[in-house]
CSV table of C-alpha atoms in Angstrom, one decimal:
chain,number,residue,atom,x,y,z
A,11,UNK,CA,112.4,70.8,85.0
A,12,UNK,CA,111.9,73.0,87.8
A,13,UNK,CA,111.6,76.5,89.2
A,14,UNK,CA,114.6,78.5,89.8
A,15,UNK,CA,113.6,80.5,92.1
A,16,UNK,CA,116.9,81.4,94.0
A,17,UNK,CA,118.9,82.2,90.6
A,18,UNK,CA,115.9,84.8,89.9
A,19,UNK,CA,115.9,86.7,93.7
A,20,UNK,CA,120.0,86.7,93.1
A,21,UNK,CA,119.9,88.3,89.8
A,22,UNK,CA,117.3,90.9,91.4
A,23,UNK,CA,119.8,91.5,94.3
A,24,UNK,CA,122.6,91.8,92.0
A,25,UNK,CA,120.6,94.7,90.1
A,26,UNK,CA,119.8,96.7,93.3
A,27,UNK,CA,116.4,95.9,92.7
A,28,UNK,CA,115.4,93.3,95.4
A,29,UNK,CA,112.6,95.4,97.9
A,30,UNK,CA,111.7,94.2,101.6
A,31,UNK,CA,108.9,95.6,103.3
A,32,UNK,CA,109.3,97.8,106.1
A,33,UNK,CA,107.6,96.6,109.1
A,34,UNK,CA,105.4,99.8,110.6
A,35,UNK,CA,105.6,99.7,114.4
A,36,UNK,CA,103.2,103.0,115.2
A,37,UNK,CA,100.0,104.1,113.3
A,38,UNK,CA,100.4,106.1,109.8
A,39,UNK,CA,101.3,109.5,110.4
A,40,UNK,CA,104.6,111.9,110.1
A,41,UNK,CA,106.3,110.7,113.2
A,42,UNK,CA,106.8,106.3,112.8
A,43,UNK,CA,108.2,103.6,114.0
A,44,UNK,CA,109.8,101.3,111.4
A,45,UNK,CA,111.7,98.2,112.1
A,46,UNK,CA,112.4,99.4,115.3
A,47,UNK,CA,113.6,102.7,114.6
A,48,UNK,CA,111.8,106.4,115.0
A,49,UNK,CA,111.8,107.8,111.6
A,50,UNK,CA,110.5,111.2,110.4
A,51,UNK,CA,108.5,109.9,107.4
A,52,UNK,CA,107.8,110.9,103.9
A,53,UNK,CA,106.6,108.2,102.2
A,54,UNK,CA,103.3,107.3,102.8
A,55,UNK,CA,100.3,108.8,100.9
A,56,UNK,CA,98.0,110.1,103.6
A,57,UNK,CA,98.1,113.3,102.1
A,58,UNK,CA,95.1,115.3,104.2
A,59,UNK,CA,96.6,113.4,107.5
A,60,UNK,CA,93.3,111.4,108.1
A,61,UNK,CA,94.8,108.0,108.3
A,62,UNK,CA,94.8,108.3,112.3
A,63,UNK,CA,92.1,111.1,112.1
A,64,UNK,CA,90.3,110.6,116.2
A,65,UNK,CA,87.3,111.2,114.4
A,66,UNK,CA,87.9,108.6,111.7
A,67,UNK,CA,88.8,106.2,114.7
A,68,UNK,CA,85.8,107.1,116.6
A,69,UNK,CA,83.9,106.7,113.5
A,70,UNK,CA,85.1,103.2,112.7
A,71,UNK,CA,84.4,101.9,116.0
A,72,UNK,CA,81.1,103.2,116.4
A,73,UNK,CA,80.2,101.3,113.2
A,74,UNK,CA,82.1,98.2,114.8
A,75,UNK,CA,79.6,98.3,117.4
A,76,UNK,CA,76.3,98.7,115.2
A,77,UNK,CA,77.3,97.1,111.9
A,78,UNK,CA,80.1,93.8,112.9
A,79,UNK,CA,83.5,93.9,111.6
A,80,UNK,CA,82.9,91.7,108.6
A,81,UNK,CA,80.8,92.7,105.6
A,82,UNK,CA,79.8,88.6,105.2
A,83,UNK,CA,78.8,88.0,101.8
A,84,UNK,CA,79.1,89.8,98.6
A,85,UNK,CA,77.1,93.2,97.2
A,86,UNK,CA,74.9,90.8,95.3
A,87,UNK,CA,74.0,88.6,98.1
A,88,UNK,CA,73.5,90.1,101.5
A,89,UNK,CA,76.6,91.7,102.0
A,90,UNK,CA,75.3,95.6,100.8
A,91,UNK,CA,74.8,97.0,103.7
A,92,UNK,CA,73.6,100.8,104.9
A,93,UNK,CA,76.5,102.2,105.6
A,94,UNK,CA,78.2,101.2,102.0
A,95,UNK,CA,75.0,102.3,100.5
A,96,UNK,CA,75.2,105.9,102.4
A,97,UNK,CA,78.8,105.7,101.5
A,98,UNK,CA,78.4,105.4,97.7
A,99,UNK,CA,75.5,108.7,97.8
A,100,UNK,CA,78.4,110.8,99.4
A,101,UNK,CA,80.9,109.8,96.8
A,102,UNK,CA,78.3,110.6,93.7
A,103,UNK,CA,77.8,113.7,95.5
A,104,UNK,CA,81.7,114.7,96.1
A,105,UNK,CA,81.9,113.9,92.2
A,106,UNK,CA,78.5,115.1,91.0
A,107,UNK,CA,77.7,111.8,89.2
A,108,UNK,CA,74.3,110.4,89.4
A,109,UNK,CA,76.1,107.0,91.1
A,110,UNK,CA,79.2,105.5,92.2
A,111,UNK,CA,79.9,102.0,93.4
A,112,UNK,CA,82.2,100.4,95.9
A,113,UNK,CA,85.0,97.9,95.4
A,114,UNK,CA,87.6,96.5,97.6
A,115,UNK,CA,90.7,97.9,96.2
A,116,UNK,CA,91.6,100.4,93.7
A,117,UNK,CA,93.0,97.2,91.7
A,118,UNK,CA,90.0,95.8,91.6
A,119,UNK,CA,88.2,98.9,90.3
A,120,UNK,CA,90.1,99.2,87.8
A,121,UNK,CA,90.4,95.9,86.7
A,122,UNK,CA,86.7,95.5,87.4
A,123,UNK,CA,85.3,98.4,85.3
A,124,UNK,CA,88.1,98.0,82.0
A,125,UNK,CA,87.0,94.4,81.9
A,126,UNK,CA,83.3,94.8,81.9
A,127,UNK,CA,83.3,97.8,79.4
A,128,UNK,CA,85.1,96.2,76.6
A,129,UNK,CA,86.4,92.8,75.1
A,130,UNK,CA,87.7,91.1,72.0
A,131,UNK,CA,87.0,93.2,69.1
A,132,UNK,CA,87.1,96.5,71.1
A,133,UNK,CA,90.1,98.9,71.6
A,134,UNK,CA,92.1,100.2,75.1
A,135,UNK,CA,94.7,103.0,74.7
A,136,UNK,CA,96.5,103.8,77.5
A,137,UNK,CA,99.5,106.5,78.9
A,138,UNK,CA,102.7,105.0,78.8
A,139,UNK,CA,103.0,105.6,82.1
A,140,UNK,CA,99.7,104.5,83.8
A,141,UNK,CA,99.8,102.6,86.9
A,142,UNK,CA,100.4,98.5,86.9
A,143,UNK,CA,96.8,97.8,87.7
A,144,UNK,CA,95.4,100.0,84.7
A,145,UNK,CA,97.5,97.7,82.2
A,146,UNK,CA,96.8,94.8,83.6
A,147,UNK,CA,93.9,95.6,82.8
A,148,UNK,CA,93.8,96.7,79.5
A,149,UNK,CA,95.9,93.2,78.5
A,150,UNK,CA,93.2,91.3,80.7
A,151,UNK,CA,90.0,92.6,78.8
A,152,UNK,CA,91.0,90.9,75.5
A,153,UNK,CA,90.5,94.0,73.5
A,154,UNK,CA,93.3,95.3,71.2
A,155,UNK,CA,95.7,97.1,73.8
A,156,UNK,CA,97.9,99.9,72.5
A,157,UNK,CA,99.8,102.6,74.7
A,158,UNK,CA,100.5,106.1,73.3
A,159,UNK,CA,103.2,108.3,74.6
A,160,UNK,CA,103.3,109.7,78.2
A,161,UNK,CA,100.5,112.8,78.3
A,162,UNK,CA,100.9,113.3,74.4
A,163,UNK,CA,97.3,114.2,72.9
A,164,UNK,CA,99.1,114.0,69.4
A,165,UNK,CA,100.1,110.7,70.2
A,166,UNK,CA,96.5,109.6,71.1
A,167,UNK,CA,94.6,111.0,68.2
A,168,UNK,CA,97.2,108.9,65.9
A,169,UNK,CA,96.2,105.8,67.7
A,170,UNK,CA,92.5,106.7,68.3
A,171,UNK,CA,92.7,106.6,63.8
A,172,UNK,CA,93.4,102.7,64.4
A,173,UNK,CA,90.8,102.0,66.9
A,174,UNK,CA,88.1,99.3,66.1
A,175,UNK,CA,84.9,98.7,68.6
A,176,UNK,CA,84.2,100.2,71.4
A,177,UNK,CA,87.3,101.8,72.2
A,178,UNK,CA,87.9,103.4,75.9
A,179,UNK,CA,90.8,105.4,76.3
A,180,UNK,CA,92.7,105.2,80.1
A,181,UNK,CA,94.9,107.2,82.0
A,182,UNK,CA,95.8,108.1,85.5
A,183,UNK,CA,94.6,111.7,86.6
A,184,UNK,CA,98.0,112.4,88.8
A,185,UNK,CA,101.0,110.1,88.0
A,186,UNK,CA,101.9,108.1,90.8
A,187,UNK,CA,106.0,108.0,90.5
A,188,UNK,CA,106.2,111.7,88.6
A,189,UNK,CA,103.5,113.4,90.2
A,190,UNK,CA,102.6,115.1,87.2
A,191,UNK,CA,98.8,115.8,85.9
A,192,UNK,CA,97.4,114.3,83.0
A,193,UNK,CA,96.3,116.5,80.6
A,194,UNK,CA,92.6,116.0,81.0
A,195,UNK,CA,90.9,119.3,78.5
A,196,UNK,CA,93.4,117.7,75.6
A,197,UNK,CA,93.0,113.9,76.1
A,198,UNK,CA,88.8,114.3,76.2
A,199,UNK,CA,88.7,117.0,73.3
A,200,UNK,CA,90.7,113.8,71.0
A,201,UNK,CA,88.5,111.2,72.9
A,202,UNK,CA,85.0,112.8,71.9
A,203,UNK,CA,86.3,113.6,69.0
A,204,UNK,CA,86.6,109.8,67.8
A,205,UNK,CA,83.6,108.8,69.7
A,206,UNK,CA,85.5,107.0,72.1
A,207,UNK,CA,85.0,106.9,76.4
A,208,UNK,CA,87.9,108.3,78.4
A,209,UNK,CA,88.3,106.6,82.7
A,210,UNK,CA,90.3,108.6,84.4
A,211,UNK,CA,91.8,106.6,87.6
A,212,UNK,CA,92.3,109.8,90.0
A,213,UNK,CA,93.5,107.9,92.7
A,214,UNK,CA,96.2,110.6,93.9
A,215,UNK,CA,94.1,113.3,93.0
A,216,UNK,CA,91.0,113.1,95.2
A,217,UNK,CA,91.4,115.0,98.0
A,218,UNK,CA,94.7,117.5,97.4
A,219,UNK,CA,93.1,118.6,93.7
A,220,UNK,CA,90.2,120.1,93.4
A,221,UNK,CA,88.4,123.5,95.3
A,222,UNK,CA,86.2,120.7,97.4
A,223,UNK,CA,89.0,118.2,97.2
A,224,UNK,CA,86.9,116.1,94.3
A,225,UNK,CA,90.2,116.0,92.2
A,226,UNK,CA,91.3,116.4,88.4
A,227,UNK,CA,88.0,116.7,87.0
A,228,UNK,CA,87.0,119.3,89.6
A,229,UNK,CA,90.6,121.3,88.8
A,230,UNK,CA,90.1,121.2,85.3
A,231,UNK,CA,86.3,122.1,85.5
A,232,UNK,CA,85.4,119.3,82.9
A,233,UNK,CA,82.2,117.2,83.5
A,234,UNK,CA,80.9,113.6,82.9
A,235,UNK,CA,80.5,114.2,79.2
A,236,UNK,CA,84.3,114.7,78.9
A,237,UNK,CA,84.9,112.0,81.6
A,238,UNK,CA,82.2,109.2,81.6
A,239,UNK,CA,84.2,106.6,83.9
A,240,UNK,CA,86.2,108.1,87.0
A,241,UNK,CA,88.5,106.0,89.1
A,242,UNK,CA,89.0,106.8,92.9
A,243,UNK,CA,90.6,105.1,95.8
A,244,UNK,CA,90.2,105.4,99.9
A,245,UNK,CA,93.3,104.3,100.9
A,246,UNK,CA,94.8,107.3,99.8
A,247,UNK,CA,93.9,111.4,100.7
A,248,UNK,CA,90.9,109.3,102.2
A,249,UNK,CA,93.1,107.3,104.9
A,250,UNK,CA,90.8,104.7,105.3
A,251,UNK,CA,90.6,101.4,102.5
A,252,UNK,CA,88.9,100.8,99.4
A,253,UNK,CA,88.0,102.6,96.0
A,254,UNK,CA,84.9,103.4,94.1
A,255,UNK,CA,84.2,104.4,90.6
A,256,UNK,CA,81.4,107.4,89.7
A,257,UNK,CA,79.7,107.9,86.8
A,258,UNK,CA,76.2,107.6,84.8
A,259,UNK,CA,73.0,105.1,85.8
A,260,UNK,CA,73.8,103.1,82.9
A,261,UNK,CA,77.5,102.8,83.7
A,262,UNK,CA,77.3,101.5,87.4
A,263,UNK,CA,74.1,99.3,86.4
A,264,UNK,CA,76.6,97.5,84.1
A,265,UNK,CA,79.7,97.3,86.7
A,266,UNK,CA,76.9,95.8,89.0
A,267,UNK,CA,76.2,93.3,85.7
A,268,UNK,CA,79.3,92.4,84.2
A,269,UNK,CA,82.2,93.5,86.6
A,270,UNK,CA,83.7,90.2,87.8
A,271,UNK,CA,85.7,91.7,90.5
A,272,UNK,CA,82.8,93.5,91.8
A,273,UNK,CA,80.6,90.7,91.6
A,274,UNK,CA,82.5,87.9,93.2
A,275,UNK,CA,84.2,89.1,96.0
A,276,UNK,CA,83.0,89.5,99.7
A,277,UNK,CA,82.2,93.2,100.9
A,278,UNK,CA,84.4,95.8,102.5
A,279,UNK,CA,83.6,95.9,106.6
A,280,UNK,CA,80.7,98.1,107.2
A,281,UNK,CA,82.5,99.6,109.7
A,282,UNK,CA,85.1,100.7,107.0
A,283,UNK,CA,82.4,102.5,105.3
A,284,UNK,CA,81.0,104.3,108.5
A,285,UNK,CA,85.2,105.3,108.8
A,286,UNK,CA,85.1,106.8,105.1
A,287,UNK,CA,81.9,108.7,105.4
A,288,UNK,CA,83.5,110.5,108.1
A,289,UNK,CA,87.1,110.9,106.5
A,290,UNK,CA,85.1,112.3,103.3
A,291,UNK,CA,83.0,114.9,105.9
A,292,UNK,CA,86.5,115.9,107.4
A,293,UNK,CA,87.9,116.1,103.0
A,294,UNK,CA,85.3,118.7,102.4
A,295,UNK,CA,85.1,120.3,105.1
A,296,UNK,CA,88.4,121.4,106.2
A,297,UNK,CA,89.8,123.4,103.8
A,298,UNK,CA,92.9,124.3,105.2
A,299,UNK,CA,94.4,120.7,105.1
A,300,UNK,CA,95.0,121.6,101.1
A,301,UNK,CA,95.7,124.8,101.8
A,302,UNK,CA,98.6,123.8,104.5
A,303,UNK,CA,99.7,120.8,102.0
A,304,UNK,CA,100.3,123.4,99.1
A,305,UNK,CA,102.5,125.9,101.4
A,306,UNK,CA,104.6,122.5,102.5
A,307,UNK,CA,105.0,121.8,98.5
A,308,UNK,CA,105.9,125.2,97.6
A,309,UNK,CA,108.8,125.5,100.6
A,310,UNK,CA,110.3,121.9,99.7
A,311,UNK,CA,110.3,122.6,96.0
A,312,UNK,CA,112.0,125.9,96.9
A,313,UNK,CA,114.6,124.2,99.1
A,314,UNK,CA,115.0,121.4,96.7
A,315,UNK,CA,116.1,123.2,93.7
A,316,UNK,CA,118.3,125.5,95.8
A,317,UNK,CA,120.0,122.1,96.9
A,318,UNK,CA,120.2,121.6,93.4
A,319,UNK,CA,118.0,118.6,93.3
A,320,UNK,CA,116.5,117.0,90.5
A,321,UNK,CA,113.0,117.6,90.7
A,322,UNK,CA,109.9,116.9,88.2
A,323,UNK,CA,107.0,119.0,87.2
A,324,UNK,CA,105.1,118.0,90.0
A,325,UNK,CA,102.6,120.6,92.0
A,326,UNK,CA,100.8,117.6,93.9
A,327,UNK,CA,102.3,116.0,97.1
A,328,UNK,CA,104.8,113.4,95.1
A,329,UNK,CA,107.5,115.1,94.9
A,330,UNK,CA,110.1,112.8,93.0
A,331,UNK,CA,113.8,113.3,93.1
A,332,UNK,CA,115.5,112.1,90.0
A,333,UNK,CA,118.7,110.1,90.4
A,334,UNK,CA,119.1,107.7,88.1
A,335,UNK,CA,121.0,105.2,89.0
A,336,UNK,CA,119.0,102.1,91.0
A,337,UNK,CA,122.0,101.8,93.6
A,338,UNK,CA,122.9,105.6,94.2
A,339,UNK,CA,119.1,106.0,94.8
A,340,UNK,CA,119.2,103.0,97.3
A,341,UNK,CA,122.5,104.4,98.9
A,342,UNK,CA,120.5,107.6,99.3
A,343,UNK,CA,117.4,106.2,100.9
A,344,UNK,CA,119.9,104.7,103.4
A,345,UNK,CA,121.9,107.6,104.3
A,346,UNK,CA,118.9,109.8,105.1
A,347,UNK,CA,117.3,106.9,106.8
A,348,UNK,CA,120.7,106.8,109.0
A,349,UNK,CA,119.2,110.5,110.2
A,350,UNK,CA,116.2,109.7,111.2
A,351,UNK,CA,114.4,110.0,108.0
A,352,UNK,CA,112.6,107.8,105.5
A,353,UNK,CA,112.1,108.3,102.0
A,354,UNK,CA,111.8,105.5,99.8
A,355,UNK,CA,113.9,105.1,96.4
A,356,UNK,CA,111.6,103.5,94.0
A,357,UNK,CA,113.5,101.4,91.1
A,358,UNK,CA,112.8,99.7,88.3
A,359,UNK,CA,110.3,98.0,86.9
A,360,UNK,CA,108.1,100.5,88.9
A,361,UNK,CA,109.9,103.2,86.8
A,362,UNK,CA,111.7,102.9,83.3
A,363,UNK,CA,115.4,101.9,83.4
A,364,UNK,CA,117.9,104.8,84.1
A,365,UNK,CA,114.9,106.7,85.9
A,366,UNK,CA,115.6,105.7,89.8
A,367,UNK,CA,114.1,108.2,92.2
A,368,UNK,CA,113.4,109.2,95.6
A,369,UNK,CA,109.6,109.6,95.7
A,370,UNK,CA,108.8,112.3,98.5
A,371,UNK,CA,105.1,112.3,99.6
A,372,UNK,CA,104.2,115.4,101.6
A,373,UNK,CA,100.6,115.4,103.9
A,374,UNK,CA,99.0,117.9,105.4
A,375,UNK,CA,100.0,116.4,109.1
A,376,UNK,CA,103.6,117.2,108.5
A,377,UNK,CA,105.3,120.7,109.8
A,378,UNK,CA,107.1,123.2,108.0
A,379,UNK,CA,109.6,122.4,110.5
A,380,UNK,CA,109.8,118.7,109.6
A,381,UNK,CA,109.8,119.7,105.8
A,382,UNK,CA,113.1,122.0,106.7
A,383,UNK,CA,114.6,118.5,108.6
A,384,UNK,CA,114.0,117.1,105.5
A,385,UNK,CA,115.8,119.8,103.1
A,386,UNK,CA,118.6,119.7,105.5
A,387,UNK,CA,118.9,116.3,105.5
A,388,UNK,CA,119.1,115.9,102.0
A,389,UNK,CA,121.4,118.8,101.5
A,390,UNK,CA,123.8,116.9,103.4
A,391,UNK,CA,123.2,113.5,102.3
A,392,UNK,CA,122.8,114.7,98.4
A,393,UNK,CA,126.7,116.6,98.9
A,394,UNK,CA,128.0,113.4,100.2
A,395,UNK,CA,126.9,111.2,97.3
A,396,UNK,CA,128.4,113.5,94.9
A,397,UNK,CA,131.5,113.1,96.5
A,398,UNK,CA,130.9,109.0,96.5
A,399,UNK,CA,132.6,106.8,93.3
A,400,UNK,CA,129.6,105.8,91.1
A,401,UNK,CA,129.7,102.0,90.5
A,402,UNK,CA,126.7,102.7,87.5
């Protein structure tokens, strides 16, 4: 008996669902370099444009110099070191929680905080739709795992009825492949209700959303009462690495206790932290970056739906285009990429069958011009698939 790998890669090419990974020539930012090729990009999700920040740079080196490039050892051991420790005050302050704590990756935070808050015996509810590492998860943390439908509050109060133990209820704050918002006021009013904790992983959130960038919670005006465990990542609106989670003494005591991830693994480079301190300075303090993000939204929605575009009810930077079909989504990656411009069709399993998009990310570095490149491109390249035989 033996592994059969190759029939398993062939059947995934033969569903238009293989993926290869672009190789980036050029730093992060609208204007790249991928496999060789310039490309005017919209796919990556730098949304405040502070992936390549000077400042950011600057920042990072200067901790190079003072703090080493490697963190060494883990939290627990000797591997917490100042600027990580500055780092987590800012982010308690951005989210006015009394702490927050650093991890790796926004995988890890999640898996890391749904693991040590509940077990066998408990209960995890989560959206439908919630990003891979949120159910992973939920089935990882041996409690009883149930999903309710996509942003339904109805749906959740039926399942919170069932719940036994601790039960913590999960969902993303802005939906990664729709682009839509949780709705945050309905799902904590049904949470409370049952006694129940709702964690809010606001990983696309943080930074475009919010008066002060803080996100969701800060759009929606709700407070740690309605949202004890709250999810964020730095690789995102941040442009640096990492992610964190905020919330009460007790909760990030715990993490610290019982959240494997968090526990055994080695440090984030101070140096990254010294970078993210200054990316978060840049976050609150320049305003206009949101402001400038939310004109580019409004003009490609505009042109989009005049192109007669399927878009969903998105206000954030992800901007999805529905087409449906894995291969005419593929076909129309291609053909815009043939212009000079890259958008990426995401496909099954990252979205249910029959749902095949492009997923446009807009950041605050990009141009109206480049945005209107962008509508004209797919104007032309949308009319020409039309005319195209469908082999669905």
């Amino acid at each position: 008996m033996s592994f059969d790998l190759a029939a398993r890669l062939a059947a995934r090419r033969a569903e238009n669902l293989y993926r290869q990974r672009p190789l980036l020539e050029s730093p992060q930012g609208p204007q790249v370099v991928v496999d060789g090729q310039p490309l005017l990009a919209f796919c990556n999700n730098d949304y405040l444009g502070l992936a390549n920040h000077p400042q950011v740079i600057e920042a990072w080196r200067d901790g190079a110099s003072k703090w080493g490039v490697g963190g060494g050892a883990s939290h627990l051991v000797i591997g917490h070191s100042g600027p990580h420790h500055a780092l987590e005050e800012a982010l308690a302050d951005l989210t006015g929680r009394p702490r927050a704590l650093l991890f790796t990756t926004g995988y890890m935070a999640n898996l890391g905080a749904v693991t040590a808050l509940i077990g066998q015996g408990d209960t995890v509810l989560e959206d439908r739709l919630n990003h891979a590492s949120l159910l992973d998860a939920g089935l990882l943390s041996g409690a009883r795992f149930n999903r309710y439908l996509h942003n339904d509050a109805d749906s959740l109060a039926k399942r919170l009825e069932k719940a036994t133990g601790n039960t913590l209820v999960v969902t993303d704050g802005v939906f990664s492949m729709d682009g839509d918002l949780a709705d945050l006021p309905a799902l904590a009013r049904e949470t409370k209700a049952k006694g129940a904790w709702l964690m809010v992983d606001d990983a696309h959130g943080f930074g475009p959303l919010g008066a002060n960038g803080g996100g969701i919670v800060e759009h929606f005006g709700l407070s740690q009462e309605d949202v004890p465990v709250l999810v964020g990542t730095l690789g995102k609106a941040f442009g640096t690495a990492g992610a964190f989670v905020a919330g009460s003494e007790e909760l990030i005591e715990s993490l610290i206790q019982f959240a494997r991830p968090y526990i055994y693994t080695t440090s984030q480079p101070p140096a990254l932290a010294c970078a993210t301190l200054k990316s978060l300075e840049l976050l609150r303090s320049e305003h206009w970056r949101r402001e400038h993000l939310q004109i580019l939204i409004r003009q490609f929605r505009h042109g989009a739906e005049q192109i007669g575009l399927e878009l969903m009810d998105s206000f954030t930077p992800i901007q999805p285009i529905l087409i449906g079909d894995a291969g005419r989504a593929v076909r129309l990656s291609q053909m815009l990429r043939e212009r000079g411009l890259m958008v990426t069709a995401i496909r099954p399993p990252t979205v249910p069958a029959g749902s095949a998009r492009l997923r446009v990310t807009l950041t605050a570095a990009h141009s109206e011009a480049q945005v209107q490149l962008l509508l004209e491109g797919l104007a032309d390249c949308f009319a020409q698939l039309k005319s195209e035989p469908s082999h669905a």
